């Protein structure tokens, strides 16, 4: 069973009828209920109505889609972007266009489910390497293969908050003649100057073949996208099955909201800075208390307790104290690494963060975890 929300997303939400501090959403910049995004969405409804009613390749390509793609391409520093109705659709759509039968994909074992599905749909051979194990990855890349090669990874891993070593991976891709795809769903709006993403953070723009992203997280709307060269995006448009077969392209109001988000952060890094200040405060509180936060370096902060029951108990007791953070357990994470996943937002006040940190420390002490 899942819980029900009776309010917009925010630092405080009404969950199942009670007001609670929300530390479980991907609302990194607090934009999901931002007045500028809400106004842009309302304006788009007045202008374009609600339903797209056709695939973009037929008559469902609204002017606002073109505007968003242009703005996103500029923001990401790429030639072109294609917007999908979700990040899942972007990943499942793009991978089968990059590779097919007889080709080989090299994929981190903790890659997002939609990357895994995209790999399966492509019918390429998939070689899965242990999480961030570059020695093993190189061993695999050395093995002789026919056809094209594709190295694919999340930039920020959503259950651990750790960062893929993209510079080393790009060097390996180059050395062994592989294309390099990065999914930056949790890095866009978070990493790099002005939240331009993890590729920008590492200065790797010309080393990455394609990038995928989501508009449902820091950008506060919904939808996904693929960023790359003009030539590749032109190739993708008539080929990506999750793009061509849907008469549910990203709704104009959500497209407008995502565009408003880009416009809001493109030359004002106030929210990105606040997010990182909040992240540093909270991570420090957890670490000083002796809690295990794994290898996080981002606003995804796992509090690893090991046992699935312990993680559930911690989440439930926290809920009683007015703080919501989700317990994550096997099969989402490996057995023995169950955790509370705390998601930091720029919308959290210092008071919210203090209250949540105090409660986690108090409960974990009572449970004998620290
Ligand atoms: C790494 C990663 N890629 C892709 C997605 C899918 O994005 P969306 O929520 O836009 O479908 C997610 C989100 O849940 C994710 O964490």
mmCIF file of C-alpha atoms and ligand atoms in Angstrom:
data_model
loop_
_atom_site.group_PDB
_atom_site.id
_atom_site.type_symbol
_atom_site.label_atom_id
_atom_site.label_comp_id
_atom_site.label_asym_id
_atom_site.label_seq_id
_atom_site.Cartn_x
_atom_site.Cartn_y
_atom_site.Cartn_z
ATOM 1 C CA UNK A 1 0.000 0.000 0.000
ATOM 2 C CA UNK A 2 1.152 3.519 -0.618
ATOM 3 C CA UNK A 3 0.239 6.682 1.211
ATOM 4 C CA UNK A 4 -1.951 9.440 -0.264
ATOM 5 C CA UNK A 5 -1.067 13.071 -0.713
ATOM 6 C CA UNK A 6 -3.715 15.774 -0.155
ATOM 7 C CA UNK A 7 -1.509 18.784 -0.863
ATOM 8 C CA UNK A 8 1.061 19.923 -3.428
ATOM 9 C CA UNK A 9 4.617 18.646 -3.112
ATOM 10 C CA UNK A 10 6.748 20.753 -0.795
ATOM 11 C CA UNK A 11 8.853 20.727 2.344
ATOM 12 C CA UNK A 12 5.590 20.157 4.231
ATOM 13 C CA UNK A 13 2.845 17.992 2.788
ATOM 14 C CA UNK A 14 -0.507 16.639 3.836
ATOM 15 C CA UNK A 15 0.022 12.904 3.783
ATOM 16 C CA UNK A 16 -2.915 10.691 4.665
ATOM 17 C CA UNK A 17 -4.558 13.703 6.302
ATOM 18 C CA UNK A 18 -1.666 14.910 8.468
ATOM 19 C CA UNK A 19 0.864 17.677 8.056
ATOM 20 C CA UNK A 20 4.346 16.257 7.865
ATOM 21 C CA UNK A 21 7.883 17.263 6.870
ATOM 22 C CA UNK A 22 8.541 15.645 3.506
ATOM 23 C CA UNK A 23 11.969 14.105 3.016
ATOM 24 C CA UNK A 24 11.013 11.592 0.362
ATOM 25 C CA UNK A 25 10.388 13.503 -2.874
ATOM 26 C CA UNK A 26 12.760 14.299 -5.726
ATOM 27 C CA UNK A 27 11.729 17.947 -5.483
ATOM 28 C CA UNK A 28 15.357 19.070 -5.148
ATOM 29 C CA UNK A 29 14.831 22.744 -5.891
ATOM 30 C CA UNK A 30 11.346 22.964 -4.413
ATOM 31 C CA UNK A 31 9.901 23.874 -7.819
ATOM 32 C CA UNK A 32 6.993 21.404 -7.941
ATOM 33 C CA UNK A 33 4.616 24.005 -6.494
ATOM 34 C CA UNK A 34 6.577 27.134 -7.398
ATOM 35 C CA UNK A 35 4.249 30.066 -8.284
ATOM 36 C CA UNK A 36 6.121 30.747 -11.553
ATOM 37 C CA UNK A 37 5.746 27.130 -12.705
ATOM 38 C CA UNK A 38 2.099 27.009 -11.632
ATOM 39 C CA UNK A 39 1.364 30.266 -13.516
ATOM 40 C CA UNK A 40 3.157 28.971 -16.642
ATOM 41 C CA UNK A 41 1.153 25.724 -16.515
ATOM 42 C CA UNK A 42 -2.148 27.609 -16.125
ATOM 43 C CA UNK A 43 -1.296 29.905 -19.011
ATOM 44 C CA UNK A 44 -0.475 26.896 -21.191
ATOM 45 C CA UNK A 45 -3.824 25.303 -20.323
ATOM 46 C CA UNK A 46 -5.601 28.496 -21.387
ATOM 47 C CA UNK A 47 -3.628 28.559 -24.621
ATOM 48 C CA UNK A 48 -3.403 24.863 -25.541
ATOM 49 C CA UNK A 49 -6.069 23.058 -23.500
ATOM 50 C CA UNK A 50 -5.321 19.911 -21.569
ATOM 51 C CA UNK A 51 -4.890 16.804 -23.709
ATOM 52 C CA UNK A 52 -2.274 16.527 -26.456
ATOM 53 C CA UNK A 53 -4.578 14.132 -28.408
ATOM 54 C CA UNK A 54 -1.940 12.963 -30.912
ATOM 55 C CA UNK A 55 1.638 11.792 -31.107
ATOM 56 C CA UNK A 56 4.169 14.504 -31.789
ATOM 57 C CA UNK A 57 4.936 13.042 -35.202
ATOM 58 C CA UNK A 58 1.264 13.502 -36.181
ATOM 59 C CA UNK A 59 -0.380 16.688 -34.785
ATOM 60 C CA UNK A 60 0.704 16.544 -31.144
ATOM 61 C CA UNK A 61 3.793 18.718 -31.508
ATOM 62 C CA UNK A 62 2.881 21.949 -29.716
ATOM 63 C CA UNK A 63 4.934 25.132 -30.073
ATOM 64 C CA UNK A 64 5.715 24.883 -26.357
ATOM 65 C CA UNK A 65 7.515 21.538 -26.999
ATOM 66 C CA UNK A 66 9.818 23.277 -29.473
ATOM 67 C CA UNK A 67 10.398 26.119 -27.026
ATOM 68 C CA UNK A 68 11.308 23.724 -24.212
ATOM 69 C CA UNK A 69 13.660 21.717 -26.425
ATOM 70 C CA UNK A 70 15.448 24.877 -27.505
ATOM 71 C CA UNK A 71 15.780 26.125 -23.923
ATOM 72 C CA UNK A 72 16.949 22.728 -22.649
ATOM 73 C CA UNK A 73 19.553 22.390 -25.401
ATOM 74 C CA UNK A 74 20.929 25.812 -24.500
ATOM 75 C CA UNK A 75 20.869 25.028 -20.763
ATOM 76 C CA UNK A 76 22.621 21.674 -21.247
ATOM 77 C CA UNK A 77 25.120 23.033 -23.771
ATOM 78 C CA UNK A 78 24.163 20.535 -26.495
ATOM 79 C CA UNK A 79 23.061 20.927 -30.102
ATOM 80 C CA UNK A 80 19.599 19.443 -29.696
ATOM 81 C CA UNK A 81 17.114 17.846 -27.314
ATOM 82 C CA UNK A 82 14.081 15.615 -27.761
ATOM 83 C CA UNK A 83 11.466 15.710 -24.998
ATOM 84 C CA UNK A 84 9.660 12.498 -24.002
ATOM 85 C CA UNK A 85 6.691 12.077 -21.673
ATOM 86 C CA UNK A 86 8.938 10.594 -18.957
ATOM 87 C CA UNK A 87 12.533 9.772 -18.155
ATOM 88 C CA UNK A 88 11.570 6.111 -18.372
ATOM 89 C CA UNK A 89 10.362 6.658 -21.945
ATOM 90 C CA UNK A 90 13.570 8.530 -22.821
ATOM 91 C CA UNK A 91 15.771 5.650 -21.638
ATOM 92 C CA UNK A 92 13.675 2.874 -23.136
ATOM 93 C CA UNK A 93 13.361 4.817 -26.375
ATOM 94 C CA UNK A 94 16.941 5.882 -26.937
ATOM 95 C CA UNK A 95 18.956 2.749 -26.164
ATOM 96 C CA UNK A 96 17.412 0.603 -28.951
ATOM 97 C CA UNK A 97 18.228 3.415 -31.398
ATOM 98 C CA UNK A 98 21.870 3.473 -30.315
ATOM 99 C CA UNK A 99 22.434 -0.296 -30.419
ATOM 100 C CA UNK A 100 20.770 -3.492 -31.615
ATOM 101 C CA UNK A 101 21.272 -7.189 -32.141
ATOM 102 C CA UNK A 102 24.972 -8.105 -32.318
ATOM 103 C CA UNK A 103 26.086 -4.975 -30.442
ATOM 104 C CA UNK A 104 27.281 -4.901 -26.831
ATOM 105 C CA UNK A 105 26.173 -2.770 -23.884
ATOM 106 C CA UNK A 106 28.255 -2.316 -20.710
ATOM 107 C CA UNK A 107 25.950 -1.423 -17.824
ATOM 108 C CA UNK A 108 26.519 -0.720 -14.101
ATOM 109 C CA UNK A 109 24.654 -3.251 -11.935
ATOM 110 C CA UNK A 110 22.869 -0.436 -10.085
ATOM 111 C CA UNK A 111 21.667 1.382 -13.186
ATOM 112 C CA UNK A 112 18.061 2.573 -13.092
ATOM 113 C CA UNK A 113 15.348 0.086 -14.098
ATOM 114 C CA UNK A 114 14.515 2.078 -17.223
ATOM 115 C CA UNK A 115 18.109 1.736 -18.453
ATOM 116 C CA UNK A 116 17.869 -1.990 -17.819
ATOM 117 C CA UNK A 117 14.602 -2.133 -19.786
ATOM 118 C CA UNK A 118 16.094 -0.070 -22.631
ATOM 119 C CA UNK A 119 19.021 -2.484 -22.779
ATOM 120 C CA UNK A 120 16.649 -5.465 -22.971
ATOM 121 C CA UNK A 121 14.509 -3.858 -25.671
ATOM 122 C CA UNK A 122 17.591 -3.214 -27.806
ATOM 123 C CA UNK A 123 18.339 -6.967 -28.038
ATOM 124 C CA UNK A 124 22.058 -6.158 -27.761
ATOM 125 C CA UNK A 125 24.307 -8.318 -25.557
ATOM 126 C CA UNK A 126 24.399 -6.791 -22.087
ATOM 127 C CA UNK A 127 27.471 -7.054 -19.886
ATOM 128 C CA UNK A 128 26.726 -5.940 -16.337
ATOM 129 C CA UNK A 129 29.708 -4.810 -14.269
ATOM 130 C CA UNK A 130 29.755 -4.557 -10.454
ATOM 131 C CA UNK A 131 28.823 -1.093 -9.193
ATOM 132 C CA UNK A 132 31.518 1.390 -10.264
ATOM 133 C CA UNK A 133 34.114 -1.378 -10.648
ATOM 134 C CA UNK A 134 36.206 0.167 -13.397
ATOM 135 C CA UNK A 135 38.799 -2.628 -13.424
ATOM 136 C CA UNK A 136 36.055 -5.148 -14.153
ATOM 137 C CA UNK A 137 34.522 -2.799 -16.715
ATOM 138 C CA UNK A 138 37.855 -2.541 -18.516
ATOM 139 C CA UNK A 139 38.247 -6.313 -18.483
ATOM 140 C CA UNK A 140 34.836 -6.592 -20.147
ATOM 141 C CA UNK A 141 35.619 -3.861 -22.679
ATOM 142 C CA UNK A 142 38.811 -5.722 -23.630
ATOM 143 C CA UNK A 143 36.943 -8.899 -24.563
ATOM 144 C CA UNK A 144 36.615 -9.145 -28.340
ATOM 145 C CA UNK A 145 33.142 -8.343 -29.698
ATOM 146 C CA UNK A 146 31.493 -7.706 -33.029
ATOM 147 C CA UNK A 147 29.368 -4.639 -33.644
ATOM 148 C CA UNK A 148 28.976 -1.384 -31.758
ATOM 149 C CA UNK A 149 29.704 -0.848 -28.069
ATOM 150 C CA UNK A 150 27.725 1.296 -25.640
ATOM 151 C CA UNK A 151 28.781 2.179 -22.089
ATOM 152 C CA UNK A 152 25.798 3.394 -20.051
ATOM 153 C CA UNK A 153 25.426 4.606 -16.481
ATOM 154 C CA UNK A 154 23.492 6.771 -14.094
ATOM 155 C CA UNK A 155 25.528 9.842 -13.150
ATOM 156 C CA UNK A 156 23.985 10.034 -9.657
ATOM 157 C CA UNK A 157 22.728 6.744 -8.252
ATOM 158 C CA UNK A 158 19.317 7.362 -6.780
ATOM 159 C CA UNK A 159 19.448 4.965 -3.831
ATOM 160 C CA UNK A 160 22.987 5.796 -2.665
ATOM 161 C CA UNK A 161 23.561 9.358 -3.811
ATOM 162 C CA UNK A 162 27.018 8.438 -5.055
ATOM 163 C CA UNK A 163 28.521 9.789 -8.233
ATOM 164 C CA UNK A 164 29.722 7.678 -11.165
ATOM 165 C CA UNK A 165 33.391 8.330 -12.031
ATOM 166 C CA UNK A 166 32.420 9.828 -15.377
ATOM 167 C CA UNK A 167 35.912 11.098 -16.387
ATOM 168 C CA UNK A 168 37.457 7.635 -16.003
ATOM 169 C CA UNK A 169 34.475 6.033 -17.717
ATOM 170 C CA UNK A 170 34.706 8.476 -20.631
ATOM 171 C CA UNK A 171 38.402 7.643 -20.991
ATOM 172 C CA UNK A 172 37.615 3.911 -21.062
ATOM 173 C CA UNK A 173 34.840 4.442 -23.615
ATOM 174 C CA UNK A 174 37.245 6.382 -25.805
ATOM 175 C CA UNK A 175 40.049 3.823 -25.418
ATOM 176 C CA UNK A 176 37.818 0.903 -26.418
ATOM 177 C CA UNK A 177 35.732 2.678 -29.058
ATOM 178 C CA UNK A 178 32.442 2.638 -27.130
ATOM 179 C CA UNK A 179 29.652 5.204 -27.254
ATOM 180 C CA UNK A 180 29.021 6.762 -23.839
ATOM 181 C CA UNK A 181 25.505 7.403 -22.518
ATOM 182 C CA UNK A 182 24.842 9.150 -19.199
ATOM 183 C CA UNK A 183 21.481 9.298 -17.399
ATOM 184 C CA UNK A 184 21.539 12.440 -15.279
ATOM 185 C CA UNK A 185 18.014 12.271 -13.856
ATOM 186 C CA UNK A 186 19.310 13.143 -10.362
ATOM 187 C CA UNK A 187 22.128 15.442 -11.485
ATOM 188 C CA UNK A 188 20.174 17.904 -13.613
ATOM 189 C CA UNK A 189 19.306 20.993 -11.594
ATOM 190 C CA UNK A 190 21.582 19.700 -8.846
ATOM 191 C CA UNK A 191 25.142 19.157 -10.072
ATOM 192 C CA UNK A 192 27.466 21.597 -11.806
ATOM 193 C CA UNK A 193 27.209 25.379 -12.145
ATOM 194 C CA UNK A 194 23.553 26.513 -12.203
ATOM 195 C CA UNK A 195 22.548 22.851 -11.980
ATOM 196 C CA UNK A 196 23.559 22.167 -15.567
ATOM 197 C CA UNK A 197 24.301 18.583 -14.639
ATOM 198 C CA UNK A 198 27.031 16.088 -13.857
ATOM 199 C CA UNK A 199 28.550 16.073 -17.354
ATOM 200 C CA UNK A 200 29.058 19.831 -17.022
ATOM 201 C CA UNK A 201 30.347 19.355 -13.455
ATOM 202 C CA UNK A 202 33.131 17.146 -14.821
ATOM 203 C CA UNK A 203 33.652 19.216 -18.002
ATOM 204 C CA UNK A 204 32.944 16.223 -20.233
ATOM 205 C CA UNK A 205 30.497 17.661 -22.741
ATOM 206 C CA UNK A 206 32.384 16.485 -25.833
ATOM 207 C CA UNK A 207 33.090 13.017 -24.358
ATOM 208 C CA UNK A 208 29.462 11.971 -23.959
ATOM 209 C CA UNK A 209 27.526 10.573 -26.951
ATOM 210 C CA UNK A 210 24.043 11.096 -25.514
ATOM 211 C CA UNK A 211 22.576 12.168 -22.217
ATOM 212 C CA UNK A 212 19.145 11.417 -20.840
ATOM 213 C CA UNK A 213 17.358 13.334 -18.120
ATOM 214 C CA UNK A 214 14.115 13.758 -16.260
ATOM 215 C CA UNK A 215 11.928 16.803 -15.802
ATOM 216 C CA UNK A 216 10.180 15.194 -12.813
ATOM 217 C CA UNK A 217 12.882 15.861 -10.249
ATOM 218 C CA UNK A 218 14.785 19.148 -9.808
ATOM 219 C CA UNK A 219 12.792 20.738 -12.643
ATOM 220 C CA UNK A 220 9.578 20.273 -10.679
ATOM 221 C CA UNK A 221 7.367 19.184 -13.592
ATOM 222 C CA UNK A 222 7.276 15.783 -15.336
ATOM 223 C CA UNK A 223 8.711 14.335 -18.519
ATOM 224 C CA UNK A 224 12.090 13.225 -19.782
ATOM 225 C CA UNK A 225 14.544 14.105 -22.502
ATOM 226 C CA UNK A 226 17.450 12.976 -24.627
ATOM 227 C CA UNK A 227 20.253 15.457 -25.340
ATOM 228 C CA UNK A 228 22.808 15.059 -28.101
ATOM 229 C CA UNK A 229 23.909 16.191 -31.513
ATOM 230 C CA UNK A 230 21.429 17.602 -34.003
ATOM 231 C CA UNK A 231 22.106 14.663 -36.291
ATOM 232 C CA UNK A 232 21.366 12.097 -33.591
ATOM 233 C CA UNK A 233 18.185 13.826 -32.394
ATOM 234 C CA UNK A 234 16.934 13.916 -36.008
ATOM 235 C CA UNK A 235 17.615 10.181 -36.219
ATOM 236 C CA UNK A 236 15.871 9.546 -32.896
ATOM 237 C CA UNK A 237 12.652 11.428 -33.692
ATOM 238 C CA UNK A 238 11.194 8.885 -36.160
ATOM 239 C CA UNK A 239 12.788 5.827 -34.502
ATOM 240 C CA UNK A 240 12.313 5.929 -30.731
ATOM 241 C CA UNK A 241 9.312 3.661 -30.151
ATOM 242 C CA UNK A 242 8.319 5.248 -26.816
ATOM 243 C CA UNK A 243 8.150 8.572 -28.681
ATOM 244 C CA UNK A 244 6.404 7.605 -31.913
ATOM 245 C CA UNK A 245 3.760 5.244 -30.538
ATOM 246 C CA UNK A 246 2.324 7.482 -27.848
ATOM 247 C CA UNK A 247 -0.550 9.914 -28.248
ATOM 248 C CA UNK A 248 0.379 11.092 -24.742
ATOM 249 C CA UNK A 249 3.359 13.323 -25.427
ATOM 250 C CA UNK A 250 4.268 15.585 -22.537
ATOM 251 C CA UNK A 251 1.127 17.647 -21.797
ATOM 252 C CA UNK A 252 1.471 21.323 -22.776
ATOM 253 C CA UNK A 253 0.988 22.486 -19.156
ATOM 254 C CA UNK A 254 3.825 20.278 -17.907
ATOM 255 C CA UNK A 255 5.985 21.328 -20.844
ATOM 256 C CA UNK A 256 5.367 24.965 -19.925
ATOM 257 C CA UNK A 257 6.153 24.285 -16.265
ATOM 258 C CA UNK A 258 9.453 22.624 -17.186
ATOM 259 C CA UNK A 259 10.306 25.573 -19.428
ATOM 260 C CA UNK A 260 9.558 27.979 -16.556
ATOM 261 C CA UNK A 261 11.900 25.926 -14.342
ATOM 262 C CA UNK A 262 14.748 26.178 -16.843
ATOM 263 C CA UNK A 263 14.163 29.910 -17.227
ATOM 264 C CA UNK A 264 14.147 30.307 -13.457
ATOM 265 C CA UNK A 265 17.474 28.607 -12.784
ATOM 266 C CA UNK A 266 19.417 29.284 -15.995
ATOM 267 C CA UNK A 267 20.975 32.472 -14.650
ATOM 268 C CA UNK A 268 20.081 32.440 -10.976
ATOM 269 C CA UNK A 269 21.769 29.812 -8.823
ATOM 270 C CA UNK A 270 20.081 30.799 -5.529
ATOM 271 C CA UNK A 271 18.067 27.581 -5.319
ATOM 272 C CA UNK A 272 20.938 25.310 -6.331
ATOM 273 C CA UNK A 273 23.149 26.939 -3.675
ATOM 274 C CA UNK A 274 20.440 26.604 -1.030
ATOM 275 C CA UNK A 275 19.993 22.935 -1.897
ATOM 276 C CA UNK A 276 23.705 22.307 -1.362
ATOM 277 C CA UNK A 277 23.809 24.271 1.912
ATOM 278 C CA UNK A 278 20.907 22.162 3.140
ATOM 279 C CA UNK A 279 22.597 18.974 1.945
ATOM 280 C CA UNK A 280 25.872 19.835 3.701
ATOM 281 C CA UNK A 281 24.104 20.668 6.968
ATOM 282 C CA UNK A 282 22.095 17.451 7.000
ATOM 283 C CA UNK A 283 24.895 15.116 5.905
ATOM 284 C CA UNK A 284 27.157 16.620 8.589
ATOM 285 C CA UNK A 285 24.524 16.033 11.278
ATOM 286 C CA UNK A 286 24.163 12.386 10.242
ATOM 287 C CA UNK A 287 27.918 11.791 10.035
ATOM 288 C CA UNK A 288 28.664 13.518 13.353
ATOM 289 C CA UNK A 289 26.071 11.312 15.021
ATOM 290 C CA UNK A 290 27.929 8.231 13.742
ATOM 291 C CA UNK A 291 25.252 7.174 11.246
ATOM 292 C CA UNK A 292 26.287 5.315 8.101
ATOM 293 C CA UNK A 293 25.497 7.424 5.042
ATOM 294 C CA UNK A 294 27.421 5.223 2.621
ATOM 295 C CA UNK A 295 29.210 7.006 -0.173
ATOM 296 C CA UNK A 296 26.773 9.827 -0.827
ATOM 297 C CA UNK A 297 28.104 13.121 -2.159
ATOM 298 C CA UNK A 298 24.736 14.486 -3.313
ATOM 299 C CA UNK A 299 21.355 15.532 -1.811
ATOM 300 C CA UNK A 300 20.279 11.851 -1.774
ATOM 301 C CA UNK A 301 21.327 10.813 1.735
ATOM 302 C CA UNK A 302 20.886 7.167 2.707
ATOM 303 C CA UNK A 303 20.936 6.297 6.406
ATOM 304 C CA UNK A 304 21.992 2.672 6.124
ATOM 305 C CA UNK A 305 20.790 0.454 8.966
ATOM 306 C CA UNK A 306 21.239 -2.996 7.395
ATOM 307 C CA UNK A 307 18.119 -4.888 8.371
ATOM 308 C CA UNK A 308 14.878 -4.391 6.393
ATOM 309 C CA UNK A 309 12.781 -4.476 9.602
ATOM 310 C CA UNK A 310 14.989 -1.851 11.237
ATOM 311 C CA UNK A 311 14.638 0.450 8.233
ATOM 312 C CA UNK A 312 10.838 0.015 8.343
ATOM 313 C CA UNK A 313 10.750 0.684 12.080
ATOM 314 C CA UNK A 314 12.899 3.788 11.728
ATOM 315 C CA UNK A 315 10.655 5.149 8.961
ATOM 316 C CA UNK A 316 7.474 4.361 10.959
ATOM 317 C CA UNK A 317 8.754 5.957 14.175
ATOM 318 C CA UNK A 318 9.933 8.993 12.252
ATOM 319 C CA UNK A 319 6.464 9.307 10.756
ATOM 320 C CA UNK A 320 5.011 9.405 14.261
ATOM 321 C CA UNK A 321 7.314 12.352 14.964
ATOM 322 C CA UNK A 322 6.057 14.251 11.907
ATOM 323 C CA UNK A 323 8.809 13.454 9.394
ATOM 324 C CA UNK A 324 8.401 11.300 6.302
ATOM 325 C CA UNK A 325 11.381 9.483 4.764
ATOM 326 C CA UNK A 326 11.012 6.215 2.918
ATOM 327 C CA UNK A 327 12.516 2.881 4.009
ATOM 328 C CA UNK A 328 14.282 1.211 1.060
ATOM 329 C CA UNK A 329 15.031 -2.485 1.140
ATOM 330 C CA UNK A 330 15.729 -5.551 -1.019
ATOM 331 C CA UNK A 331 15.192 -5.937 -3.991
ATOM 332 C CA UNK A 332 15.634 -2.186 -4.586
ATOM 333 C CA UNK A 333 18.957 -2.298 -2.707
ATOM 334 C CA UNK A 334 21.109 -5.356 -1.897
ATOM 335 C CA UNK A 335 20.151 -7.464 1.143
ATOM 336 C CA UNK A 336 21.728 -6.230 4.370
ATOM 337 C CA UNK A 337 21.872 -2.619 3.181
ATOM 338 C CA UNK A 338 18.310 -1.535 3.967
ATOM 339 C CA UNK A 339 18.099 2.149 4.652
ATOM 340 C CA UNK A 340 16.116 5.258 5.230
ATOM 341 C CA UNK A 341 16.468 7.377 2.109
ATOM 342 C CA UNK A 342 16.473 11.076 2.940
ATOM 343 C CA UNK A 343 15.934 13.457 0.033
ATOM 344 C CA UNK A 344 17.078 17.009 0.661
ATOM 345 C CA UNK A 345 15.351 19.983 -0.970
ATOM 346 C CA UNK A 346 16.074 23.688 -1.289
ATOM 347 C CA UNK A 347 12.540 24.128 0.076
ATOM 348 C CA UNK A 348 13.501 22.750 3.509
ATOM 349 C CA UNK A 349 14.097 25.403 6.156
ATOM 350 C CA UNK A 350 16.880 25.001 8.698
ATOM 351 C CA UNK A 351 14.148 24.289 11.246
ATOM 352 C CA UNK A 352 12.769 21.423 9.087
ATOM 353 C CA UNK A 353 16.224 19.921 8.715
ATOM 354 C CA UNK A 354 17.009 20.282 12.410
ATOM 355 C CA UNK A 355 13.761 18.633 13.393
ATOM 356 C CA UNK A 356 14.317 15.733 10.983
ATOM 357 C CA UNK A 357 17.967 15.250 11.978
ATOM 358 C CA UNK A 358 17.140 15.398 15.718
ATOM 359 C CA UNK A 359 14.367 12.839 15.253
ATOM 360 C CA UNK A 360 16.521 10.417 13.245
ATOM 361 C CA UNK A 361 19.352 10.644 15.781
ATOM 362 C CA UNK A 362 17.016 10.183 18.741
ATOM 363 C CA UNK A 363 15.245 7.163 17.233
ATOM 364 C CA UNK A 364 18.405 5.446 15.989
ATOM 365 C CA UNK A 365 19.885 5.878 19.504
ATOM 366 C CA UNK A 366 16.789 4.311 21.050
ATOM 367 C CA UNK A 367 16.996 1.454 18.526
ATOM 368 C CA UNK A 368 20.650 0.839 19.394
ATOM 369 C CA UNK A 369 21.839 1.670 15.887
ATOM 370 C CA UNK A 370 24.214 4.344 17.226
HETATM 371 C C1 LIG B 1 18.272 7.426 -12.706
HETATM 372 C C2 LIG B 1 16.869 7.585 -13.176
HETATM 373 N N1 LIG B 1 16.622 7.553 -14.492
HETATM 374 C C3 LIG B 1 15.375 7.705 -14.972
HETATM 375 C C4 LIG B 1 14.306 7.886 -14.127
HETATM 376 C C5 LIG B 1 12.934 8.013 -14.701
HETATM 377 O O1 LIG B 1 12.538 9.335 -14.811
HETATM 378 P P1 LIG B 1 10.988 9.725 -14.805
HETATM 379 O O2 LIG B 1 10.583 9.804 -13.371
HETATM 380 O O3 LIG B 1 10.953 11.060 -15.476
HETATM 381 O O4 LIG B 1 10.259 8.686 -15.582
HETATM 382 C C6 LIG B 1 14.527 7.937 -12.760
HETATM 383 C C7 LIG B 1 13.394 8.214 -11.854
HETATM 384 O O5 LIG B 1 12.737 7.796 -11.179
HETATM 385 C C8 LIG B 1 15.832 7.759 -12.263
HETATM 386 O O6 LIG B 1 16.051 7.758 -10.960
#
